[in-house]
mmCIF file of C-alpha atoms in Angstrom:
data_model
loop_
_atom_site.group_PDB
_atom_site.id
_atom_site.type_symbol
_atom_site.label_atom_id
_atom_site.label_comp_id
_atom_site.label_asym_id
_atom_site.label_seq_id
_atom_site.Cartn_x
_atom_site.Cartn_y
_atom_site.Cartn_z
ATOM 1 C CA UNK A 1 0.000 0.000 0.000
ATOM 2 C CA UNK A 2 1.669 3.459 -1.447
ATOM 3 C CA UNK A 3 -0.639 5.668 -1.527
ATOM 4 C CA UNK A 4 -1.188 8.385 1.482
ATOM 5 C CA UNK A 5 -4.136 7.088 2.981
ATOM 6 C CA UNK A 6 -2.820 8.445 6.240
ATOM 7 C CA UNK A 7 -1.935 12.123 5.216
ATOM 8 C CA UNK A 8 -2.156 14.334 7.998
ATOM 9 C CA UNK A 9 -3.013 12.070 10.552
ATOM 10 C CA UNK A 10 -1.362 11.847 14.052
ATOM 11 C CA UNK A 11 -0.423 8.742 15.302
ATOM 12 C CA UNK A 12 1.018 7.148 18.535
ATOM 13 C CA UNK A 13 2.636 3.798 18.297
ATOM 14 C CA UNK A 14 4.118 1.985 21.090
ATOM 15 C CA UNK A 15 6.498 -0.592 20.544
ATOM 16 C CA UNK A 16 7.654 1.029 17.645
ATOM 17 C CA UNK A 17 11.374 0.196 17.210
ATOM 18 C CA UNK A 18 11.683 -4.087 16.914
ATOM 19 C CA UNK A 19 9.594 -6.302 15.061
ATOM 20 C CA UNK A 20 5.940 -5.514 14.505
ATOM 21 C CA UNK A 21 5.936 -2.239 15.513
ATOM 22 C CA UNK A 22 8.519 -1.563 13.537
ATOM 23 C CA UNK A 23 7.054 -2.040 10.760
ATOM 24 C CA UNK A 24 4.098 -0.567 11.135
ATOM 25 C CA UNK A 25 5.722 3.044 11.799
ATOM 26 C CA UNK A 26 7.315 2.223 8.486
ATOM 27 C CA UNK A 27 3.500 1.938 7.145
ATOM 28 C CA UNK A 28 2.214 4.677 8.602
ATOM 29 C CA UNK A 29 4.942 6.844 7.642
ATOM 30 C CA UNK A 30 4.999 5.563 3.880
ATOM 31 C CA UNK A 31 1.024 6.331 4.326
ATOM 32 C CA UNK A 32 1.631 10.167 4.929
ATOM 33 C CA UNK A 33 1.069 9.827 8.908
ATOM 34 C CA UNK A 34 2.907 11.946 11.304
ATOM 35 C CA UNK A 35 4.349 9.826 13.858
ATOM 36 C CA UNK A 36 5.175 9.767 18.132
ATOM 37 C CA UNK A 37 7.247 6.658 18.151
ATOM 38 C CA UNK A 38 7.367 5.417 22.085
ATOM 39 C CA UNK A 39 9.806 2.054 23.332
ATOM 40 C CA UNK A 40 12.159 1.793 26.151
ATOM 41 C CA UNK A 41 15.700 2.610 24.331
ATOM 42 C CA UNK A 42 16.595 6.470 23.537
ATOM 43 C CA UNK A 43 19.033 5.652 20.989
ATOM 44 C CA UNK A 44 16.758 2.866 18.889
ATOM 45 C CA UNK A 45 14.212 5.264 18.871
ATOM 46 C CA UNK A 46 16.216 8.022 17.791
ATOM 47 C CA UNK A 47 17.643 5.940 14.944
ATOM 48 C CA UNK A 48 13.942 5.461 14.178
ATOM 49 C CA UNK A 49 13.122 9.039 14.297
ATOM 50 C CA UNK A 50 15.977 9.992 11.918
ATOM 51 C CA UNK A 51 14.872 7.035 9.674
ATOM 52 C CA UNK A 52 11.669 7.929 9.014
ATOM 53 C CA UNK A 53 11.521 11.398 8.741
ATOM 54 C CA UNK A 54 14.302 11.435 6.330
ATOM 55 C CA UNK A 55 12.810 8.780 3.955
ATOM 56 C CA UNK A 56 9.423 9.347 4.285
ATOM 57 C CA UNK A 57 9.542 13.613 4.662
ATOM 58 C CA UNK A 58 6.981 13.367 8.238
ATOM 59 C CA UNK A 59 6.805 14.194 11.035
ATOM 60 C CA UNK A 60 8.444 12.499 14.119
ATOM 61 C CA UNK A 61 8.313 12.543 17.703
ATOM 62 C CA UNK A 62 9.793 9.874 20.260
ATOM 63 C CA UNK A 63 8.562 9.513 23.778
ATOM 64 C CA UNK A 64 10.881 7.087 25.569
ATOM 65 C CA UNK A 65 8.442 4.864 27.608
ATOM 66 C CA UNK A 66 8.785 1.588 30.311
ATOM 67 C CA UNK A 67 5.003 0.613 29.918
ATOM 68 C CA UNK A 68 5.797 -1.645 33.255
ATOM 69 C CA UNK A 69 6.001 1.663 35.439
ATOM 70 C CA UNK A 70 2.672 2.763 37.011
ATOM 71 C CA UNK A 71 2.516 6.105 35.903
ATOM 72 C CA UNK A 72 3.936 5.565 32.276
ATOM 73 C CA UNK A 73 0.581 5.453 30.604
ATOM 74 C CA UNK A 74 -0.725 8.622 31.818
ATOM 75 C CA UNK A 75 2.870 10.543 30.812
ATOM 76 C CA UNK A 76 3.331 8.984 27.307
ATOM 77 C CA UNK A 77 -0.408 9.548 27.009
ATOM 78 C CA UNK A 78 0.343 13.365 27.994
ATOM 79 C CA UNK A 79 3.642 13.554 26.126
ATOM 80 C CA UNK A 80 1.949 11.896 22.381
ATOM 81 C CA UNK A 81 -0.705 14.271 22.792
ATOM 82 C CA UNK A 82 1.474 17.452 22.769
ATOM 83 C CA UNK A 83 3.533 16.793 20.399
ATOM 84 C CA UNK A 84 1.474 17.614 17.618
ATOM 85 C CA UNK A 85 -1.530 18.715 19.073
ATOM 86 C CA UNK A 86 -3.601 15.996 19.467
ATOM 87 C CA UNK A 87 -3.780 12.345 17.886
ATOM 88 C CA UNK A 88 -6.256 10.872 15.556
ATOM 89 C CA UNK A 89 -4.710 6.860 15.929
ATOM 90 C CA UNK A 90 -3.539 4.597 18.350
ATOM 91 C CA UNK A 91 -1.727 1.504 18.071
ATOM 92 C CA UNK A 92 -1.079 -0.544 20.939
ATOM 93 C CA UNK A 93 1.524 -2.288 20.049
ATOM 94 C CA UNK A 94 3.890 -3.136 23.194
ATOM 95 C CA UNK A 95 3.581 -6.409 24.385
ATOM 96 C CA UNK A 96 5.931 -9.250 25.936
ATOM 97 C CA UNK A 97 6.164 -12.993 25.642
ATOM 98 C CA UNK A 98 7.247 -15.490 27.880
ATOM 99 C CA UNK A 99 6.383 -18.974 27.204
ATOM 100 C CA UNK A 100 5.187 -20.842 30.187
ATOM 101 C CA UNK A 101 3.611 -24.031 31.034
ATOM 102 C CA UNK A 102 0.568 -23.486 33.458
ATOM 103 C CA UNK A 103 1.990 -25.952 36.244
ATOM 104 C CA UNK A 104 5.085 -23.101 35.586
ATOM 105 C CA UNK A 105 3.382 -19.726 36.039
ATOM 106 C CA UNK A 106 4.672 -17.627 39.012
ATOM 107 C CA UNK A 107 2.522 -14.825 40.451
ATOM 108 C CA UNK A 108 5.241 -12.550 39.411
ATOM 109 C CA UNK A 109 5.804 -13.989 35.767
ATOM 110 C CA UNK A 110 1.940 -13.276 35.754
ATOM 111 C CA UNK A 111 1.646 -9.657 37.549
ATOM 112 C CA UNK A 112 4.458 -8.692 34.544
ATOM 113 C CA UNK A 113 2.536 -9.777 31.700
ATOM 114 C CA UNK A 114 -0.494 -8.549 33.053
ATOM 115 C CA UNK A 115 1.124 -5.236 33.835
ATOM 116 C CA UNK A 116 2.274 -4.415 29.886
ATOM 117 C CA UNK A 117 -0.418 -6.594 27.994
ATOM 118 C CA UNK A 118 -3.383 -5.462 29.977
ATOM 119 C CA UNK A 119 -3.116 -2.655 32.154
ATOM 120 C CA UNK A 120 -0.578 -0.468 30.285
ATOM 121 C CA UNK A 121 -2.420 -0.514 26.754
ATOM 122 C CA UNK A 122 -6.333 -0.490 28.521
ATOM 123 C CA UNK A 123 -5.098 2.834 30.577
ATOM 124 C CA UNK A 124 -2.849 4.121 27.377
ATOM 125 C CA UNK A 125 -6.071 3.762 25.222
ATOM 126 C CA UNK A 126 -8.806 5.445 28.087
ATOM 127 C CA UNK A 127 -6.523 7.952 28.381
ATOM 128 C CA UNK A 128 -6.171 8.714 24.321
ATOM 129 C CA UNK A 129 -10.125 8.289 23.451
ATOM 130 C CA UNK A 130 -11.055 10.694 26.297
ATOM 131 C CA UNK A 131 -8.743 13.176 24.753
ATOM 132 C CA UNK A 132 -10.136 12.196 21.010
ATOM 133 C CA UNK A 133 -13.235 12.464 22.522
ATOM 134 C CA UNK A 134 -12.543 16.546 23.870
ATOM 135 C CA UNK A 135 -11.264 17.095 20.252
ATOM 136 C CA UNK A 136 -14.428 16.083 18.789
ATOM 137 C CA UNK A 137 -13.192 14.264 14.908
ATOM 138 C CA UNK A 138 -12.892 11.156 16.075
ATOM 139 C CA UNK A 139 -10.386 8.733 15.731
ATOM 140 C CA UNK A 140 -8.754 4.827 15.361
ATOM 141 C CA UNK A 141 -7.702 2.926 18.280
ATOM 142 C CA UNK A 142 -6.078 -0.287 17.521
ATOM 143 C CA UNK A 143 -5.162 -2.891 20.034
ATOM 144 C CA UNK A 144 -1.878 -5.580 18.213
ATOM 145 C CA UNK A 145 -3.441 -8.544 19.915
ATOM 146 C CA UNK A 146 -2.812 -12.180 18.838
ATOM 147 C CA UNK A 147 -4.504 -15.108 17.466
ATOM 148 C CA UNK A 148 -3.675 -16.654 20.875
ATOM 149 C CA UNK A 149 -6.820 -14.249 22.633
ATOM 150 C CA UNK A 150 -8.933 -16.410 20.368
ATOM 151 C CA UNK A 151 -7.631 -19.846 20.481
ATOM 152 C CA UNK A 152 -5.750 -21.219 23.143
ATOM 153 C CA UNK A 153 -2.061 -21.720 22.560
ATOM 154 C CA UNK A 154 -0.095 -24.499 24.793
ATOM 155 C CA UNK A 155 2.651 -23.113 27.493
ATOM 156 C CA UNK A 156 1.241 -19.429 26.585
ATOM 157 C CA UNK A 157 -0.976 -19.420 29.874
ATOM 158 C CA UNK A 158 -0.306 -15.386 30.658
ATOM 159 C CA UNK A 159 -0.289 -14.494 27.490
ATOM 160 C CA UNK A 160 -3.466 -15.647 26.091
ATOM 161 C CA UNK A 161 -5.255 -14.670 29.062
ATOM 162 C CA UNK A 162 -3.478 -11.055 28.994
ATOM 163 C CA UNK A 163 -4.576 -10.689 24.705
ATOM 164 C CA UNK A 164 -7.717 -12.019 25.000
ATOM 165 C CA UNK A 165 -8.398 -9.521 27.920
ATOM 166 C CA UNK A 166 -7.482 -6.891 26.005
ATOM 167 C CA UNK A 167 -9.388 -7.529 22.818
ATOM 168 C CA UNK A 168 -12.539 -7.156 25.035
ATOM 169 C CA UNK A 169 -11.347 -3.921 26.439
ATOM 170 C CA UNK A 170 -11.064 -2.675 22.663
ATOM 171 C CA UNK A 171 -14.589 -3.980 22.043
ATOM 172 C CA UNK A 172 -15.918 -2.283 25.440
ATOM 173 C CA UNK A 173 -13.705 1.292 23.648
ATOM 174 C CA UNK A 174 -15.724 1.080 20.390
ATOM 175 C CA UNK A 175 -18.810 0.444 22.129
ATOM 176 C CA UNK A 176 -18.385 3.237 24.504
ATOM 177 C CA UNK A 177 -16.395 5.876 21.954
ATOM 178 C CA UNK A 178 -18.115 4.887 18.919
ATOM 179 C CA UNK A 179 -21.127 7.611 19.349
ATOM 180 C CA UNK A 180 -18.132 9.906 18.972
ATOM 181 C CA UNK A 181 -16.875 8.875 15.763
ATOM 182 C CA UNK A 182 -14.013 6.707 17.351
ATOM 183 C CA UNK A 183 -13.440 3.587 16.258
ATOM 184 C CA UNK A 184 -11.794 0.663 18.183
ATOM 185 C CA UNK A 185 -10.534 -2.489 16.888
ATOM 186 C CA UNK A 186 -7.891 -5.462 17.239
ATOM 187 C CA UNK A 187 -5.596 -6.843 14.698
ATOM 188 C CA UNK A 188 -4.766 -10.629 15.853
ATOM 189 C CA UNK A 189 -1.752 -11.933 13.924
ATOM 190 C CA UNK A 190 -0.751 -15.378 14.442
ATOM 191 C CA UNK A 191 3.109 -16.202 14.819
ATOM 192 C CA UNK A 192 4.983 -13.180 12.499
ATOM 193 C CA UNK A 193 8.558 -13.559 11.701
ATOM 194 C CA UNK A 194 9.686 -11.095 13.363
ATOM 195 C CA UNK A 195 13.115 -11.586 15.461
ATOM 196 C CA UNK A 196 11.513 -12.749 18.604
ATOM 197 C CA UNK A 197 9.090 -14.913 16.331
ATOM 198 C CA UNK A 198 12.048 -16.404 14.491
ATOM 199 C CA UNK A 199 13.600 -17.151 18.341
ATOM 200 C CA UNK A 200 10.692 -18.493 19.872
ATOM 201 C CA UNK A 201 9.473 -20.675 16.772
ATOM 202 C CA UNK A 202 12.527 -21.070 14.830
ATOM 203 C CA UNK A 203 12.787 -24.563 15.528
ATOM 204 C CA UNK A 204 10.965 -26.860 13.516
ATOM 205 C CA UNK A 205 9.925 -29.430 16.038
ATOM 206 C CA UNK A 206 8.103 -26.589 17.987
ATOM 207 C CA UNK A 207 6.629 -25.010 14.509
ATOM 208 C CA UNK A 208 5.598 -27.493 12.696
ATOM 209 C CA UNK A 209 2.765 -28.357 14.802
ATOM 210 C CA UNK A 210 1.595 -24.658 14.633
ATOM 211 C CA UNK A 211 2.325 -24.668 11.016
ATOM 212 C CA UNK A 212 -0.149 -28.140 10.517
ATOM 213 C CA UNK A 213 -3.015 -25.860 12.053
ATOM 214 C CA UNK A 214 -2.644 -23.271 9.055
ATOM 215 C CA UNK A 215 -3.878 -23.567 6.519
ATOM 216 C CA UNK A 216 -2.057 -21.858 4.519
ATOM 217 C CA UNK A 217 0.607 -23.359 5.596
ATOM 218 C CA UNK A 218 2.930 -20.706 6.776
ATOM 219 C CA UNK A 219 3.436 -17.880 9.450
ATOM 220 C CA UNK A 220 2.617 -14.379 8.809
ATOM 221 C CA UNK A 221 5.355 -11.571 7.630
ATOM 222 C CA UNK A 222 5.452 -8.094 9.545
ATOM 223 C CA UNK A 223 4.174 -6.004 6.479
ATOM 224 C CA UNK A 224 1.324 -8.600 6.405
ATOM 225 C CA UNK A 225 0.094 -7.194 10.080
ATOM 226 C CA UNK A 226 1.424 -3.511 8.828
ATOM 227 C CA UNK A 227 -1.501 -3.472 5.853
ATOM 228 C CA UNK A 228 -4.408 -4.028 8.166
ATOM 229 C CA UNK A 229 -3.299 -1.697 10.601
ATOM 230 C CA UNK A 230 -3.136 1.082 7.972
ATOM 231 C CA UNK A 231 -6.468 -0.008 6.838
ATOM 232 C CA UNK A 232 -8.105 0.514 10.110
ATOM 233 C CA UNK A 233 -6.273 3.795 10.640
ATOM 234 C CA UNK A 234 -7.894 4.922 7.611
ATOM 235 C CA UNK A 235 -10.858 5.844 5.890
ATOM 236 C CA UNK A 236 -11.296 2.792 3.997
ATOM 237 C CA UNK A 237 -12.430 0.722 7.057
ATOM 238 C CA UNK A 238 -14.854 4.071 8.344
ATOM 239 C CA UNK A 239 -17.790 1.314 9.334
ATOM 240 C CA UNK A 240 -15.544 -1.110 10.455
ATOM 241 C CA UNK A 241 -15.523 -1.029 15.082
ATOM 242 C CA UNK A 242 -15.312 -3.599 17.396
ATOM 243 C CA UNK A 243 -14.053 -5.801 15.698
ATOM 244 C CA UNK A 244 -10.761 -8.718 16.107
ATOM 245 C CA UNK A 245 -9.461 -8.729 12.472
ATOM 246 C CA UNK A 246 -7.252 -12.300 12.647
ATOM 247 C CA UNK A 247 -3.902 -12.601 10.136
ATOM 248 C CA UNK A 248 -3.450 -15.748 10.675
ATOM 249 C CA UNK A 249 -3.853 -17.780 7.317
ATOM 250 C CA UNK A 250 -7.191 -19.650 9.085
ATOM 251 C CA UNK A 251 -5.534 -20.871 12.413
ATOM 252 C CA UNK A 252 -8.845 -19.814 14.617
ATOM 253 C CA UNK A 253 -11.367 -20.634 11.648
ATOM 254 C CA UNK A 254 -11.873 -24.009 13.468
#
């Protein structure tokens, strides 16, 4: 997707230096969208910055974030929304992995993921539709969720719990925003080669049972996750809330 379909719009992704995230500032950017890029490291996210702007000729702001802190969401909330004046999308894209059996699971393994797949993106999103809301022209929320919130996923106990929680937050935002012209939705990818998907399912005795579910017969590729995103930042999806949008080559069909 080339053309500007994003042109003019202000966009916060977190995340947005490795892997999916990544990729999808790369997509917004080639879309025309002016970008606040938030993650963890200062200098990745200046790389970014410099990347981006220079290639792509938009805007681009970097908030350097820990989601796991209990006040982050509320300052990168206040921090995305200054930079250029407000924000018309969201993409929650931050997440963490850590494959565990459930005989395994620790209470603090568990309070972790819950903190940055749950808490942090449900508080970073309430925060951003109230102020979409006060601006009054709507706006795209987009939770990255997984195919793992619909189907369960073996030693993935925290995880699935923590996405599948958080696609019915996004369904309880559209429901709640969408008489202000906000939309809310999830994108649920299924494994993405990404670096960390290349680590964790790089082996072929642990991916070729996941594989055997698809049919299609392969994992997804970043830009694959990057094209719906755009679309649901964009006009082209305008009726489309509420919704979990799967890329996952028919892993939950059944």
């Amino acid at each position: 997707m080339t053309e500007q379909v994003l042109k003019g719009r202000r966009a916060l992704i977190t995340g947005a230096t490795k892997g999916i995230g990544a990729d999808i500032a790369i997509a917004f950017a080639a879309a025309g969208a002016d970008l606040v890029l938030s993650a963890r490291g200062v200098e990745d996210l200046e790389t970014a910055r410099h990347e981006l702007a220079g290639r792509f000729g938009v805007r681009v702001a970097v908030v350097p974030c820990d989601l796991a802190l209990p006040d982050a969401p509320s300052e990168l909330a206040a921090a995305a929304l200054s930079a250029f004046d407000g924000l018309d999308v969201l993409v929650n894209n931050a997440g963490i992995s850590h494959p565990e059996a459930v005989v395994s699971i620790t209470p603090e393994l568990l309070g972790a993921t819950i903190t940055i797949n749950l808490q942090a993106p449900a508080l970073l999103a309430a925060e951003i539709g109230r102020a979409m809301v006060a601006q009054g022209t709507g706006g795209s929320l987009i939770t990255i969720a997984s195919a793992a919130a619909l189907a369960p996923l073996p030693e993935h106990y925290a995880y699935c719990a923590t996405k599948a929680g958080m696609v019915m937050a996004t369904k309880v935002l559209a429901q709640e925003l969408g008489p202000h012209g906000i939309r809310a939705n999830s994108v649920c990818p299924t494994v993405v080669l990404t670096e960390m998907g290349q680590r964790v399912w790089g082996e072929e005795a642990k991916s070729a049972p996941m594989l055997a579910r698809i049919p299609l017969g392969r994992f997804a590729e970043p830009r694959e996750v990057s094209e719906a995103v755009v679309w649901l930042a964009s006009d082209a999806s305008s009726m489309i809330t509420g919704i979990d949008l799967p890329v996952d080559g028919g892993y939950t069909m059944g």
